[in-house]
Amino acid sequence: MSGKLLDRVGELLNEEKWTRATLNNYTVSNFKELDDVLDEVLTSEVQDDVTELCVEHLLHTKNSIIALYLSGVLNLSRQTVDDTNLVTIIDIFTDNHKWNIVEYLCRRILEFGENKFALRTLADCYNNEKQQEKMYEIWERLIRIDFDEADIVRHLAEQREEEGNVDEAIDYYKKALHRYINKRLFNSIKEVWHKLIQYVPEETEFFYHAESRIAKLVSPERSVQLLEDLYPHFKQKSDWNTGIEILKRILEYDQKNPWARKEIIECFESKYIDHSQLEEYIRISNLNQSWRNVHDAIAAFEKHIAFDEGNFVFHRSWGVGIIRSIKGDSISIDFARKRGHEMTLKMAVSALEILPKGHLWVLRSVWKKDKLRAKVKEDLEWALKTTIRSCDNAADMKRIKAELVPSILTQSEWSSWSTKARAILKTNKIFGVLTDKADHFVVRDQPITYGEKTFNKFRSAKGFFERIKVVDEFMEFIETEEETGTDSEFFREMFEYFSALLKSATSTNELVVASNLLVRRIVERHPYLDPGVNLDFMELYDSIENLEEVFAALDSNDLKRQFMQEVKQNSEDWPELFVRLFPYFLSQDIIGELERASETDKLCELFTKIYENYRDYREAFVWLAKNVIDDRWFSRLQINYEKILIAMIHLLDLTFRDIGNRKDVSQNRKTNRQIHNYLFKDSNVENYLAKADEDGINRVYTLVSDVKDLDPSIKIELKQRIIDEHPGISFYGERGREKVSRGGFMATSSSFNEKQKTLKHLHEVEVPKNSKEISEALAHGDLRENAEYKAAKERQDLLNSSAAKMKDEMERAQIIRADEVDDSSIAFGTKVCLKANDGSIEKFVVLGPWESDPENGIISYLSPFGSELMNRKNGEELSFVINEREYVYEVEKIAVADFS
């Protein structure tokens, strides 16, 4: 069937070639017939063969309509962006004014996704046919994908304006303004700016954002010109605060602007017309003297003018107060515990902070606590606005918490309150973020769009991968909210940031790979977006020099997951690559993909690689131990579970040591905590010991007991459980210790004295200090809301526990003096020389658990190694195995150790 279909396509091409049908003979019906042929081609899966026939035919007849159409549609059906052949046909029929065919061809292209050329041509087609409504509809689609198109956006604004749809007209004018700014077309910028002043002069945040971009892309002088055009509206309305803000922005660009200086003085005079000291403060600030820096003069005036009768102030020692009177250079202030305090104006300006009546500190002083607490809990938006404004209108969650806890909310109340607050800060349009600090929130005078809020977070993000996270959140939001979003100027700048990085890349590092993956993901969802760069993943993959290094540096699990999916789809040796990359992406996805593909050998290879090198792959080994040892494929490895436990205990000890040596502390603490939970919290050691024989119990327990930094109570509890289950069990190292009472151990007097000093320090220094902290915390009031009291009580519990544990150990310790040591055999307090198989001499001092220091040759008689040496005599040959390592020695010499 496919052969006959190819013959028929060939005949169609040749008939067209030989009959040379004129363009006038073509109708939409001809193309619909060709579409029927295409349906058969796709059903028969002979797309490549037909494309090859068309390409060959076009070599001889470059304007063959059939060849161009068939190959063009097939190219688009492959989800490529190659629309060249269809563009050629459209140009041919456009030149011949065959608008019905042009419309059909454009719509055919658009079936495969939005396309700038098709939309623009279709709009021209409707314009030529005088179908204005359809043209406007196409224009609306075009501007969503063509970020550079500004004139059409303006035309749409004017069309909406004529219809009386002012809200939509405003949105289009705003979009047009941003696009004219990008094109640096000042005349157009000015015209649209004035149009927006006519409709939405109060949206100053929008004007300020546009003005700052104009200063950057056009010139500061142009920004000044536009701000001067905006100012008269607010002067006419007597909106002095906004007028002053606009004039300050003008003076930031041009501090010697005499008009702006004169106007700002007039605004201040009008705003503070009832202030008793207005003229005096203008005089002493030199605001009307051109010789003084205008910014310094404004700051001095605003500092002074805030001092007036009835205003609240804050002093770092006396707290909140209210100004009762101002007479000449003297100010009288009532503080809560210092009424009628007199200050000079100069002293007040330097020592006091002016607080607005709505400041949180003022409310704490004048409202009853229950009233303020109820208001904060019930009205979160009000609480957030009040708190943030009280922090100079910029606060992160840490600062907000400091203002509310424990003075208003308790710690437990904060937990639930803060969760709701974060949701409000993220979605409520009245809250924005600082452009240089994404975690600092501000209260906006006008609502902020989600796009602008996201863009501010994007600009202030500290790291590259934080920016990727912001874009991902934005894409998720616009899809959840069913908004287009991608046509906003804010999205355009974010998208172009990553596109530009790809265009300028000279080598393939993690930033380039991450940008490629992100842009690919966006373009797959929105095919009309054109980054202007090749996004072929495997081409990029092949250029990576150090695969593991680049992959590990992708600081996003979503990106790593996408990377692995691309590898699986495009590389035949993906199982091998999965094994290589697993240590850098601990995910069930990798295990699952290998398992579903029946790659059991690769799974075994993966585990064996990690297990044999568990010291280097600590995180990966812990993850595997927790997640795969119950899988069916794992049984093929025939690895004794005891070996897994022994490796985990070794890692526990290693991480403790690395933490002590300040090596990768954060990561080692995380790994140590995971291992600790696996061994003890999840009861894996306990469960194993319940089933193991005595040799297995001894091997595992002695390893646990030898972990120096492990909580002694865990060791004691574990040993007691073993004794309860196996009453007659003999632990390694218990020979020769008959004189030590059950549960006790031997120690030197110097070690015992050190423990006594530590216990004395606890009782005489730490405990009294803690008692004082508790007393001070009690003085703060309500214990339910007193964080200091809770912390002090927790410290008290810790001190009491430590002291009790130390006292118990000291009661069980038996002091051994040097003159009590018998050196006829190896025992506690002896110094031993051992001759190894290779002739080397190894020296050890055998003492107890308190003195143990293996790195300096001091071993505990309770350790596995120490217990094997106990009671051995001079000349005796030793041979034993500990944790799969064989030791062979001859005892060369035994002597009493130096106890000093």
PDB file of C-alpha atoms in Angstrom, residues 5 76 93 105 133 140 200 246 308 338 372 384 440 457 472 548 556 586 601 603 687 695 724 731 755 806 834:
ATOM      1  CA  LEU A   5       0.896   5.831  -2.204  1.00  0.00           C
ATOM      2  CA  LEU A  76       5.620  20.919  11.019  1.00  0.00           C
ATOM      3  CA  PHE A  93      -0.291  33.562  -3.168  1.00  0.00           C
ATOM      4  CA  LEU A 105      -2.450  28.225   4.583  1.00  0.00           C
ATOM      5  CA  GLU A 133     -12.910  42.250  14.011  1.00  0.00           C
ATOM      6  CA  GLU A 140      -4.246  39.911  20.147  1.00  0.00           C
ATOM      7  CA  VAL A 200      -4.318  56.215  35.682  1.00  0.00           C
ATOM      8  CA  ILE A 246       8.109  62.634  42.380  1.00  0.00           C
ATOM      9  CA  ASP A 308       5.759  68.394  66.844  1.00  0.00           C
ATOM     10  CA  LYS A 338      10.005  59.296  82.715  1.00  0.00           C
ATOM     11  CA  LEU A 372      -3.570  43.898  70.042  1.00  0.00           C
ATOM     12  CA  LEU A 384       1.591  42.262  58.157  1.00  0.00           C
ATOM     13  CA  HIS A 440      12.336  41.253  52.239  1.00  0.00           C
ATOM     14  CA  LYS A 457      12.242  38.159  43.193  1.00  0.00           C
ATOM     15  CA  ASP A 472       9.509  27.571  37.567  1.00  0.00           C
ATOM     16  CA  GLU A 548      29.767  13.842  36.798  1.00  0.00           C
ATOM     17  CA  SER A 556      17.931  21.402  41.376  1.00  0.00           C
ATOM     18  CA  LEU A 586      19.778   9.885  45.016  1.00  0.00           C
ATOM     19  CA  ASP A 601      22.835  -6.477  36.464  1.00  0.00           C
ATOM     20  CA  LEU A 603      21.326  -2.383  39.678  1.00  0.00           C
ATOM     21  CA  ASN A 687      16.306  -5.913  65.464  1.00  0.00           C
ATOM     22  CA  ASP A 695      29.441 -14.019  67.627  1.00  0.00           C
ATOM     23  CA  ASP A 724      18.345  -9.586  79.151  1.00  0.00           C
ATOM     24  CA  PHE A 731      31.400  -9.900  75.746  1.00  0.00           C
ATOM     25  CA  LYS A 755      35.582  13.789  85.748  1.00  0.00           C
ATOM     26  CA  MET A 806      28.435  11.593  84.969  1.00  0.00           C
ATOM     27  CA  LEU A 834      53.897  -6.323  69.495  1.00  0.00           C
TER      28      LEU A 834
END
